[in-house]
Coordinates of C-alpha atoms and ligand atoms in Angstrom, one line a residue:
X1 CA 0.0 0.0 0.0
X2 CA 1.3 3.4 -1.0
X3 CA 2.3 5.7 1.9
X4 CA 0.1 8.8 1.9
X5 CA 2.0 11.9 1.3
X6 CA 1.3 14.7 3.8
X7 CA 1.1 18.0 1.9
X8 CA 1.1 21.1 4.0
X9 CA -2.5 22.0 4.8
X10 CA -2.6 25.4 3.2
X11 CA -1.0 24.2 0.0
X12 CA -3.6 21.5 -0.2
X13 CA -6.5 23.9 0.4
X14 CA -5.2 26.2 -2.3
X15 CA -5.0 23.4 -4.8
X16 CA -8.6 22.3 -4.0
X17 CA -9.9 25.9 -4.3
X18 CA -8.0 26.4 -7.5
X19 CA -9.4 23.3 -9.2
X20 CA -12.9 23.7 -8.0
X21 CA -15.7 24.0 -10.6
X22 CA -17.5 26.4 -8.3
X23 CA -16.5 30.0 -7.9
X24 CA -14.9 30.4 -4.4
X25 CA -14.6 34.0 -3.3
X26 CA -13.7 35.5 0.0
X27 CA -14.4 39.1 1.1
X28 CA -14.1 41.2 4.3
X29 CA -16.9 42.9 6.1
X30 CA -16.6 45.9 3.8
X31 CA -17.6 43.6 1.0
X32 CA -14.1 43.9 -0.5
X33 CA -12.8 40.8 -2.3
X34 CA -9.9 39.1 -0.7
X35 CA -9.6 36.0 -2.8
X36 CA -10.9 35.0 -6.3
X37 CA -10.3 31.5 -7.7
X38 CA -10.0 30.3 -11.3
X39 CA -13.6 29.2 -11.5
X40 CA -14.7 32.7 -10.4
X41 CA -12.5 34.1 -13.3
X42 CA -14.3 31.7 -15.7
X43 CA -17.7 32.3 -14.4
X44 CA -17.7 36.1 -14.0
X45 CA -15.1 37.0 -16.6
X46 CA -12.9 39.1 -14.3
X47 CA -9.3 38.2 -13.5
X48 CA -8.0 37.8 -10.0
X49 CA -5.9 41.0 -10.3
X50 CA -9.0 42.9 -11.4
X51 CA -11.0 41.8 -8.5
X52 CA -8.8 41.7 -5.4
X53 CA -9.6 44.7 -3.2
X54 CA -12.7 45.6 -5.3
X55 CA -16.2 45.6 -3.8
X56 CA -18.4 42.6 -4.5
X57 CA -21.2 44.9 -5.5
X58 CA -19.9 45.0 -9.1
X59 CA -21.4 41.4 -9.5
X60 CA -24.8 42.3 -8.1
X61 CA -27.5 43.5 -10.4
X62 CA -29.1 46.9 -9.5
X63 CA -32.4 45.5 -8.4
X64 CA -30.6 43.2 -5.9
X65 CA -28.1 45.5 -4.3
X66 CA -29.9 45.4 -1.0
X67 CA -29.2 41.6 -0.8
X68 CA -25.6 42.3 0.1
X69 CA -26.5 44.3 3.2
X70 CA -28.8 41.6 4.4
X71 CA -26.1 39.0 3.9
X72 CA -23.5 41.1 5.8
X73 CA -26.0 41.4 8.7
X74 CA -26.5 37.7 8.8
X75 CA -22.8 37.1 8.7
X76 CA -22.1 39.5 11.5
X77 CA -24.5 37.4 13.6
X78 CA -22.3 34.4 12.7
X79 CA -25.0 32.7 10.5
X80 CA -24.3 30.6 7.4
X81 CA -26.4 31.1 4.3
X82 CA -26.9 27.9 2.3
X83 CA -27.9 27.4 -1.3
X84 CA -29.4 30.7 -1.7
X85 CA -30.5 31.2 -5.3
X86 CA -29.9 34.6 -6.8
X87 CA -28.7 36.4 -9.9
X88 CA -25.3 37.9 -10.6
X89 CA -23.8 39.8 -13.5
X90 CA -20.7 38.9 -15.5
X91 CA -18.1 41.3 -16.8
X92 CA -19.8 41.3 -20.2
X93 CA -23.2 42.1 -18.7
X94 CA -24.7 38.6 -18.9
X95 CA -27.0 37.6 -16.0
X96 CA -26.2 34.3 -14.4
X97 CA -28.5 32.3 -12.1
X98 CA -26.4 31.2 -9.2
X99 CA -26.7 29.2 -6.1
X100 CA -24.7 30.7 -3.2
X101 CA -23.4 29.3 0.0
X102 CA -21.9 31.9 2.3
X103 CA -20.0 31.2 5.5
X104 CA -18.5 33.6 8.0
X105 CA -14.7 33.6 8.3
X106 CA -13.4 34.1 11.8
X107 CA -10.0 35.7 12.8
X108 CA -7.5 34.1 15.3
X109 CA -9.5 35.8 18.0
X110 CA -12.8 34.2 16.9
X111 CA -14.2 37.4 15.6
X112 CA -15.9 37.4 12.3
X113 CA -13.7 39.2 9.8
X114 CA -15.2 38.3 6.5
X115 CA -17.0 35.6 4.5
X116 CA -16.4 32.9 2.0
X117 CA -18.8 32.5 -0.9
X118 CA -19.2 29.5 -3.0
X119 CA -21.2 30.2 -6.1
X120 CA -22.5 27.6 -8.5
X121 CA -23.7 28.6 -11.9
X122 CA -27.2 27.1 -12.2
X123 CA -28.3 29.1 -15.3
X124 CA -28.4 26.0 -17.5
X125 CA -30.2 24.0 -14.8
X126 CA -32.8 26.7 -14.3
X127 CA -33.2 27.0 -18.1
X128 CA -33.7 23.3 -18.3
X129 CA -36.3 23.3 -15.5
X130 CA -38.1 26.2 -17.2
X131 CA -38.0 24.3 -20.6
X132 CA -39.3 21.2 -19.0
X133 CA -42.1 23.1 -17.4
X134 CA -43.0 24.7 -20.8
X135 CA -42.8 21.3 -22.6
X136 CA -44.9 19.5 -20.0
X137 CA -47.4 22.3 -20.0
X138 CA -47.6 22.4 -23.7
X139 CA -47.8 18.6 -24.1
X140 CA -50.7 18.5 -21.7
X141 CA -52.6 21.4 -23.0
X142 CA -52.3 20.5 -26.7
X143 CA -53.5 17.0 -26.1
X144 CA -56.5 18.3 -24.2
X145 CA -57.5 20.7 -27.0
X146 CA -59.3 19.4 -30.1
X147 CA -59.6 22.7 -31.8
X148 CA -57.0 23.4 -34.5
X149 CA -56.6 27.1 -34.0
X150 CA -56.2 26.8 -30.2
X151 CA -53.5 24.1 -30.8
X152 CA -51.7 26.3 -33.3
X153 CA -51.6 29.2 -30.9
X154 CA -50.4 27.1 -27.9
X155 CA -47.6 25.5 -30.0
X156 CA -46.5 28.8 -31.5
X157 CA -46.4 30.5 -28.0
X158 CA -44.6 27.5 -26.4
X159 CA -42.0 27.1 -29.2
X160 CA -41.3 30.8 -29.4
X161 CA -40.5 30.9 -25.7
X162 CA -38.4 27.7 -25.9
X163 CA -36.3 29.0 -28.8
X164 CA -35.9 32.5 -27.3
X165 CA -37.1 33.9 -30.7
X166 CA -38.3 37.5 -31.0
X167 CA -41.3 36.1 -32.8
X168 CA -42.6 32.8 -34.1
X169 CA -45.2 31.8 -36.7
X170 CA -47.0 28.5 -37.4
X171 CA -48.3 28.1 -41.0
X172 CA -50.7 25.2 -41.2
X173 CA -52.2 23.8 -44.4
X174 CA -55.7 23.0 -43.5
X175 CA -57.9 20.8 -45.7
X176 CA -61.5 21.2 -44.8
X177 CA -64.0 18.4 -44.9
X178 CA -64.9 19.3 -48.4
X179 CA -61.3 18.8 -49.5
X180 CA -60.7 22.6 -49.9
X181 CA -57.1 23.6 -48.9
X182 CA -56.3 26.8 -47.2
X183 CA -53.7 28.1 -44.8
X184 CA -54.1 29.1 -41.2
X185 CA -51.5 30.7 -39.2
X186 CA -50.8 31.6 -35.6
X187 CA -48.2 34.2 -34.3
X188 CA -46.4 34.8 -31.2
X189 CA -44.3 37.8 -30.2
X190 CA -45.7 39.9 -33.0
X191 CA -49.1 41.5 -33.7
X192 CA -51.1 40.1 -36.5
X193 CA -50.8 43.3 -38.5
X194 CA -47.1 42.6 -38.7
X195 CA -47.8 39.7 -41.0
X196 CA -51.2 40.2 -42.5
X197 CA -50.1 42.3 -45.5
X198 CA -47.2 39.9 -46.5
X199 CA -49.3 37.0 -47.5
X200 CA -48.3 33.4 -46.9
X201 CA -44.7 32.2 -47.3
X202 CA -44.2 30.8 -50.8
X203 CA -42.4 27.7 -51.8
X204 CA -39.1 29.5 -52.6
X205 CA -35.7 27.9 -52.4
X206 CA -35.4 29.1 -48.8
X207 CA -38.7 27.9 -47.7
X208 CA -38.9 24.7 -49.7
X209 CA -37.1 22.4 -47.2
X210 CA -39.8 23.4 -44.7
X211 CA -42.7 23.0 -47.1
X212 CA -41.5 19.7 -48.7
X213 CA -40.5 18.3 -45.3
X214 CA -36.8 17.8 -46.1
X215 CA -35.8 19.1 -42.7
X216 CA -35.1 22.1 -40.5
X217 CA -33.3 25.2 -41.6
X218 CA -31.3 27.0 -39.0
X219 CA -29.1 30.0 -39.7
X220 CA -27.1 32.4 -37.6
X221 CA -27.6 35.1 -40.2
X222 CA -30.1 34.2 -42.9
X223 CA -29.3 37.3 -44.9
X224 CA -25.9 35.6 -45.7
X225 CA -27.5 32.3 -46.7
X226 CA -26.9 31.6 -50.5
X227 CA -30.7 30.8 -50.9
X228 CA -31.7 34.2 -49.5
X229 CA -32.7 37.2 -51.5
X230 CA -33.2 35.8 -54.9
X231 CA -37.0 35.7 -55.1
X232 CA -39.1 38.2 -57.0
X233 CA -40.4 40.7 -56.1
X234 CA -38.9 41.4 -52.7
X235 CA -35.5 39.8 -53.2
X236 CA -35.3 39.1 -49.5
X237 CA -37.5 40.4 -46.7
X238 CA -40.3 42.7 -48.0
X239 CA -40.1 46.3 -46.8
X240 CA -41.7 46.6 -43.4
X241 CA -41.2 43.0 -42.4
X242 CA -40.0 42.3 -38.8
X243 CA -36.2 42.1 -38.9
X244 CA -34.9 38.6 -39.2
X245 CA -31.2 37.7 -38.9
X246 CA -31.3 34.5 -36.8
X247 CA -33.7 32.1 -38.5
X248 CA -35.1 28.7 -37.7
X249 CA -37.8 26.9 -39.6
X250 CA -39.0 23.4 -38.9
X251 CA -41.5 21.3 -41.0
X252 CA -44.5 19.8 -39.2
X253 CA -45.2 16.4 -40.6
X254 CA -48.2 14.3 -39.9
X255 CA -48.1 10.6 -39.0
X256 CA -49.0 9.6 -42.5
X257 CA -45.9 11.5 -43.7
X258 CA -47.6 14.6 -45.1
X259 CA -46.2 18.0 -44.5
X260 CA -49.0 19.8 -42.8
X261 CA -47.2 23.0 -42.0
X262 CA -44.1 24.8 -40.8
X263 CA -42.9 26.6 -37.7
X264 CA -40.8 29.7 -38.3
X265 CA -38.8 31.7 -35.9
X266 CA -36.9 35.0 -36.2
X267 CA -34.6 37.2 -34.2
X268 CA -33.0 40.5 -35.1
X269 CA -29.7 39.5 -33.6
X270 CA -27.2 37.0 -35.0
X271 CA -26.6 33.4 -33.8
X272 CA -29.7 33.2 -31.5
X273 CA -30.7 29.6 -32.3
X274 CA -28.7 26.6 -31.2
X275 CA -28.8 23.0 -32.2
X276 CA -30.6 22.4 -28.9
X277 CA -33.3 24.9 -29.8
X278 CA -33.8 23.2 -33.1
X279 CA -34.1 19.7 -31.5
X280 CA -36.7 21.1 -29.0
X281 CA -38.8 22.6 -31.8
X282 CA -38.5 19.4 -33.9
X283 CA -39.7 17.3 -30.9
X284 CA -42.6 19.7 -30.3
X285 CA -43.5 19.8 -34.0
X286 CA -43.9 16.0 -33.9
X287 CA -46.3 16.3 -30.9
X288 CA -48.1 19.1 -32.5
X289 CA -48.7 17.0 -35.7
X290 CA -50.3 14.3 -33.6
X291 CA -52.6 16.8 -31.8
X292 CA -53.5 18.5 -35.1
X293 CA -54.3 15.1 -36.7
X294 CA -56.5 14.3 -33.8
X295 CA -58.3 17.6 -34.1
X296 CA -58.8 17.0 -37.8
X297 CA -60.1 13.5 -37.2
X298 CA -62.6 14.8 -34.7
X299 CA -63.8 17.4 -37.1
X300 CA -64.2 14.8 -39.8
X301 CA -66.1 12.5 -37.5
X302 CA -68.4 15.4 -36.5
X303 CA -68.9 16.4 -40.2
X304 CA -69.7 12.8 -41.2
X305 CA -72.1 12.5 -38.3
X306 CA -73.9 15.6 -39.5
X307 CA -73.9 14.2 -43.0
X308 CA -75.3 10.9 -41.8
X309 CA -78.2 12.7 -40.1
X310 CA -78.8 14.7 -43.2
X311 CA -78.6 11.6 -45.3
X312 CA -81.2 9.7 -43.2
X313 CA -83.6 12.6 -43.4
X314 CA -83.0 13.0 -47.1
X315 CA -83.1 9.3 -48.1
X316 CA -86.3 8.7 -46.2
X317 CA -87.9 11.7 -47.9
X318 CA -86.7 10.5 -51.4
X319 CA -87.8 7.0 -50.8
X320 CA -91.2 8.0 -49.4
X321 CA -92.1 10.2 -52.4
X322 CA -92.4 7.4 -55.0
X323 CA -93.9 5.1 -52.4
X324 CA -96.7 7.5 -51.6
X325 CA -97.4 7.9 -55.3
X326 CA -97.5 4.1 -55.8
X327 CA -99.8 3.7 -52.9
X328 CA -102.1 6.4 -54.2
X329 CA -102.4 4.7 -57.6
X330 CA -103.0 1.3 -55.9
X331 CA -105.9 2.9 -53.9
X332 CA -107.3 4.4 -57.1
X333 CA -107.0 1.0 -58.7
X334 CA -108.8 -0.8 -55.9
X335 CA -111.5 1.8 -55.9
X336 CA -112.0 1.0 -59.6
X337 CA -111.2 4.7 -60.5
X338 CA -108.3 3.7 -62.9
X339 CA -107.7 0.6 -65.0
X340 CA -105.0 -1.9 -64.4
X341 CA -103.2 -0.7 -67.5
X342 CA -103.3 2.8 -66.3
X343 CA -102.1 1.9 -62.9
X344 CA -99.2 -0.2 -64.3
X345 CA -98.2 2.7 -66.6
X346 CA -98.0 5.1 -63.7
X347 CA -96.6 2.8 -61.0
X348 CA -93.8 1.3 -63.1
X349 CA -91.7 4.6 -63.4
X350 CA -92.1 5.1 -59.7
X351 CA -90.8 1.6 -59.0
X352 CA -87.9 2.2 -61.4
X353 CA -87.1 5.4 -59.6
X354 CA -87.1 3.6 -56.2
X355 CA -84.8 0.9 -57.7
X356 CA -82.4 3.6 -59.0
X357 CA -82.3 5.4 -55.7
X358 CA -81.7 2.1 -53.8
X359 CA -78.9 1.2 -56.3
X360 CA -77.3 4.6 -55.7
X361 CA -77.6 4.3 -51.9
X362 CA -76.0 0.9 -52.1
X363 CA -73.1 2.2 -54.2
X364 CA -72.6 5.0 -51.7
X365 CA -72.5 2.7 -48.7
X366 CA -69.9 0.5 -50.6
X367 CA -67.8 3.6 -51.4
X368 CA -68.0 4.8 -47.8
X369 CA -67.0 1.4 -46.5
X370 CA -64.1 1.5 -49.0
X371 CA -65.5 -1.6 -50.7
X372 CA -65.7 -0.3 -54.3
X373 CA -64.1 -3.5 -55.6
X374 CA -63.2 -3.4 -59.3
X375 CA -63.2 -6.3 -61.6
X376 CA -61.1 -5.0 -64.5
X377 CA -61.1 -6.6 -67.9
X378 CA -59.7 -5.7 -71.3
X379 CA -62.5 -4.5 -73.5
X380 CA -63.1 -2.4 -76.5
X381 CA -63.7 1.3 -75.6
X382 CA -65.9 1.8 -78.7
X383 CA -68.2 -1.1 -77.6
X384 CA -68.2 0.0 -74.0
X385 CA -69.5 3.5 -75.1
X386 CA -72.0 2.0 -77.6
X387 CA -73.4 -0.4 -75.0
X388 CA -73.7 2.3 -72.4
X389 CA -75.5 4.7 -74.7
X390 CA -78.0 1.9 -75.6
X391 CA -79.0 1.7 -71.9
X392 CA -80.2 5.3 -71.9
X393 CA -83.4 6.5 -73.5
X394 CA -82.1 9.2 -75.9
X395 CA -84.8 8.8 -78.4
X396 CA -86.3 12.2 -77.9
X397 CA -82.9 13.9 -78.4
X398 CA -80.6 14.5 -81.3
X399 CA -78.1 11.9 -80.1
X400 CA -74.7 11.6 -81.9
X401 CA -71.8 9.2 -81.2
X402 CA -68.6 10.3 -82.7
X403 CA -66.0 7.5 -82.6
X404 CA -62.3 8.0 -82.7
X405 CA -60.5 6.8 -85.8
X406 CA -59.2 3.6 -84.2
X407 CA -60.8 1.6 -81.5
X408 CA -58.7 0.8 -78.5
X409 CA -58.7 -1.8 -75.7
X410 CA -59.0 -0.4 -72.2
X411 CA -58.5 -2.2 -68.9
X412 CA -61.5 -1.2 -66.8
X413 CA -64.4 -2.6 -64.7
X414 CA -67.0 -2.9 -67.5
X415 CA -70.1 -2.7 -65.4
X416 CA -68.8 0.2 -63.2
X417 CA -67.4 2.2 -66.1
X418 CA -70.6 1.8 -68.0
X419 CA -72.4 3.2 -64.9
X420 CA -70.3 6.3 -65.2
X421 CA -71.3 6.8 -68.9
X422 CA -74.9 6.0 -68.2
X423 CA -75.0 8.5 -65.5
X424 CA -73.5 11.2 -67.7
X425 CA -75.8 10.4 -70.5
X426 CA -78.9 10.2 -68.3
X427 CA -78.0 13.6 -66.8
X428 CA -77.6 15.0 -70.3
X429 CA -81.1 13.6 -71.2
X430 CA -82.6 14.9 -67.9
X431 CA -81.2 18.4 -68.2
X432 CA -81.5 18.9 -72.0
X433 CA -84.8 19.8 -73.7
X434 CA -86.2 17.3 -76.2
X435 CA -84.9 17.6 -79.7
X436 CA -81.6 19.2 -78.7
X437 CA -78.1 17.7 -79.2
X438 CA -76.5 15.2 -76.9
X439 CA -73.1 14.0 -78.2
X440 CA -70.5 11.5 -77.1
X441 CA -67.0 11.7 -78.6
X442 CA -63.8 10.1 -77.5
X443 CA -60.1 10.1 -78.4
X444 CA -56.8 8.6 -77.2
X445 CA -54.2 11.1 -76.0
X446 CA -50.9 9.5 -75.2
X447 CA -51.6 6.8 -72.6
X448 CA -55.0 8.2 -71.8
X449 CA -58.5 7.8 -73.1
X450 CA -60.6 11.0 -73.2
X451 CA -64.4 10.8 -73.4
X452 CA -66.6 13.9 -73.7
X453 CA -70.3 13.9 -73.1
X454 CA -71.8 17.1 -74.5
X455 CA -75.3 18.5 -74.3
X456 CA -77.3 21.6 -75.3
X457 CA -79.2 21.6 -72.0
X458 CA -79.8 24.0 -69.2
X459 CA -76.1 24.2 -68.3
X460 CA -74.5 24.8 -64.9
X461 CA -73.2 28.0 -63.3
X462 CA -69.4 28.2 -63.1
X463 CA -69.5 28.3 -59.3
X464 CA -71.2 24.9 -59.0
X465 CA -68.9 23.1 -61.4
X466 CA -66.9 21.4 -58.6
X467 CA -69.7 21.0 -56.1
X468 CA -71.9 18.9 -58.4
X469 CA -69.4 16.1 -57.8
X470 CA -70.0 16.0 -54.1
X471 CA -72.5 13.8 -52.3
X472 CA -76.2 14.9 -52.5
X473 CA -75.3 18.1 -54.3
X474 CA -78.0 19.4 -56.6
X475 CA -78.1 22.7 -58.2
X476 CA -81.3 24.2 -56.9
X477 CA -83.3 25.5 -59.8
X478 CA -86.8 25.0 -60.9
X479 CA -85.6 23.1 -64.0
X480 CA -84.1 20.2 -62.1
X481 CA -86.7 19.6 -59.4
X482 CA -87.5 16.0 -58.8
X483 CA -84.9 14.8 -61.3
X484 CA -82.4 13.1 -59.1
X485 CA -80.9 12.9 -55.6
X486 CA -77.5 14.3 -56.3
X487 CA -75.5 11.1 -56.0
X488 CA -74.8 10.1 -59.6
X489 CA -71.8 12.4 -60.2
X490 CA -70.3 11.6 -56.8
X491 CA -70.5 7.9 -57.6
X492 CA -69.1 8.5 -61.1
X493 CA -66.2 10.5 -59.7
X494 CA -65.4 7.7 -57.2
X495 CA -65.4 5.1 -60.0
X496 CA -63.3 7.2 -62.4
X497 CA -60.8 8.0 -59.6
X498 CA -60.6 4.3 -58.7
X499 CA -59.5 3.8 -62.4
X500 CA -56.8 6.5 -61.7
X501 CA -58.7 8.9 -63.9
X502 CA -60.3 12.3 -63.7
X503 CA -63.7 13.7 -64.3
X504 CA -64.7 17.4 -64.6
X505 CA -67.3 19.6 -66.2
X506 CA -67.4 22.8 -68.3
X507 CA -70.6 24.6 -68.9
X508 CA -72.4 27.7 -69.8
X509 CA -75.9 28.3 -68.3
X510 CA -78.5 28.2 -71.0
X511 CA -76.1 26.8 -73.6
X512 CA -75.1 23.4 -72.4
X513 CA -72.5 21.3 -70.7
X514 CA -69.4 19.3 -71.4
X515 CA -68.4 16.4 -69.1
X516 CA -64.9 15.1 -69.5
X517 CA -63.5 11.8 -68.4
X518 CA -59.9 10.8 -68.8
X519 CA -58.2 7.7 -67.6
X520 CA -55.1 5.7 -68.4
X521 CA -56.1 2.9 -70.8
X522 CA -53.7 0.3 -69.5
X523 CA -53.0 0.9 -65.9
X524 CA -53.5 -2.2 -63.8
X525 CA -56.4 -1.4 -61.5
X526 CA -56.6 -3.5 -58.4
X527 CA -59.8 -4.7 -56.9
Ligands
LIG601 P1 -78.8 14.1 -59.9 O1 -79.3 12.7 -59.5 O2 -79.4 15.2 -59.1 O3 -78.8 14.3 -61.3 P2 -75.9 14.1 -60.1 O4 -74.9 13.9 -59.1 O5 -75.9 13.2 -61.3 O6 -77.3 14.1 -59.4 O7 -75.8 15.6 -60.6 C1 -75.7 16.7 -59.6 C2 -76.3 18.0 -60.1 O8 -75.5 18.4 -61.2 C3 -77.7 17.8 -60.7 O9 -78.6 17.9 -59.7 C4 -77.7 19.0 -61.7 O10 -78.1 20.2 -61.0 C5 -76.3 19.1 -62.2 N1 -76.1 18.5 -63.5 C6 -75.5 17.3 -63.7 N2 -75.4 17.0 -65.0 C7 -76.0 18.1 -65.7 C8 -76.2 18.4 -67.1 N3 -75.8 17.6 -68.1 N4 -76.7 19.6 -67.3 C9 -77.1 20.5 -66.3 N5 -76.9 20.2 -65.0 C10 -76.4 19.0 -64.7

């Protein structure tokens, strides 16, 4: 066993003080510094020479100057002050959170002649505690909220505080229940007017990593970034924009891997955002995405619930109307007021209508259950169009079928695709006065077939051209009363899209409509 070396006591103490991580300072009762170790030099930025003989007040912020008097009083009474948390100022003016332990120093005669102070820098620890509190608070509150705007605001406020940004913004791409996309945004640290006139950030080279979800962008001075300042018309920040030098932007990505928005932070000084800030914001962005997804799901469920209620009311009304008519004729028949022939003639169309409504309703429930199974087969497009047209009574119209030069084989579900064409042609027949033109033409453009159903009917106003493809949507006009239940085009669209195609309409009220269907002729469609 090695023999312990006995160092002189003072030498040993000096070595301990010198190597301590804590600042160890001694002072006399006039508050003048009598010793200042290396850790004190590192922590406060003053050298030993600068500090010996100087009053300790230089380290105390103005609003805490009275603290020193209290400490001296306590020391004079011989009391020790333990782990007292306070704030001190460094040579370059930075405020440090410190934990102080102060003990009286007695002279040879036992009288108190000064004090030793041990100071530990707890700035980082305090910051971490504060961050943890913000994160906990944020995680709890966003998970409790199911309202998108409230979540956006909470996340923006929380991340702006965590990153120490001068201001933060959250841009969120909202898709409403009707599939319309628009952008919402929340701000923190800046009034709404500061942003309102600048519009939404566009997908420029600088913003694109955030919008396409590539990753975070963090810069100590964004004005020096090679991607900055090239975009028309502002070539950088538009005039009047809040000053941004330090920049941090983080994409917000949903669980199904869609970029749903971005968090942006700015500060007018350089180098404000650290890697740690970035990691914190990235972690919160992931939490925010989950909360926003939940809020969206709830809105969808609520919307579908309302739709379901509407649907039940609507379907029962639509089913009851022909039934009541049928019942009326049957009563007339049994009372001998009309003949059997007459009754059959009147009842049959009502029964056909009931059958058509029920077929549509069954299709809708299959679509909603995600069970629109396709049975694709290779068939002649020309035959498919001809067969479909034969299923619709176009005898009172001027019907024309204009075939392409060459027939082509298409890979589609025969019955379902025919249903699309039948629907378009029956609509044309329903909404076009007798004698007027109804025309089907088709062509092959590259890999795609393009079918056009044209009529000289009542037409559709521009503003309804997209809505007519939604469930139960009917343009309310006297001319189309009692002619349908607004499901045909919705079903047609679902079928065309299941074939990877598109359907859309062009129209001019009073002149007529064009319905277009395009789809890849050979794409394998799965059932
Ligand atoms: P409906 O069963 O009511 O015909 P659709 O979904 O097939 O339902 O059509 C939705 C709405 O679009 C119709 O109610 C009608 O207002 C309009 N519409 C569809 N096709 C035409 C057309 N060829 N001409 C004029 N309006 C049309």
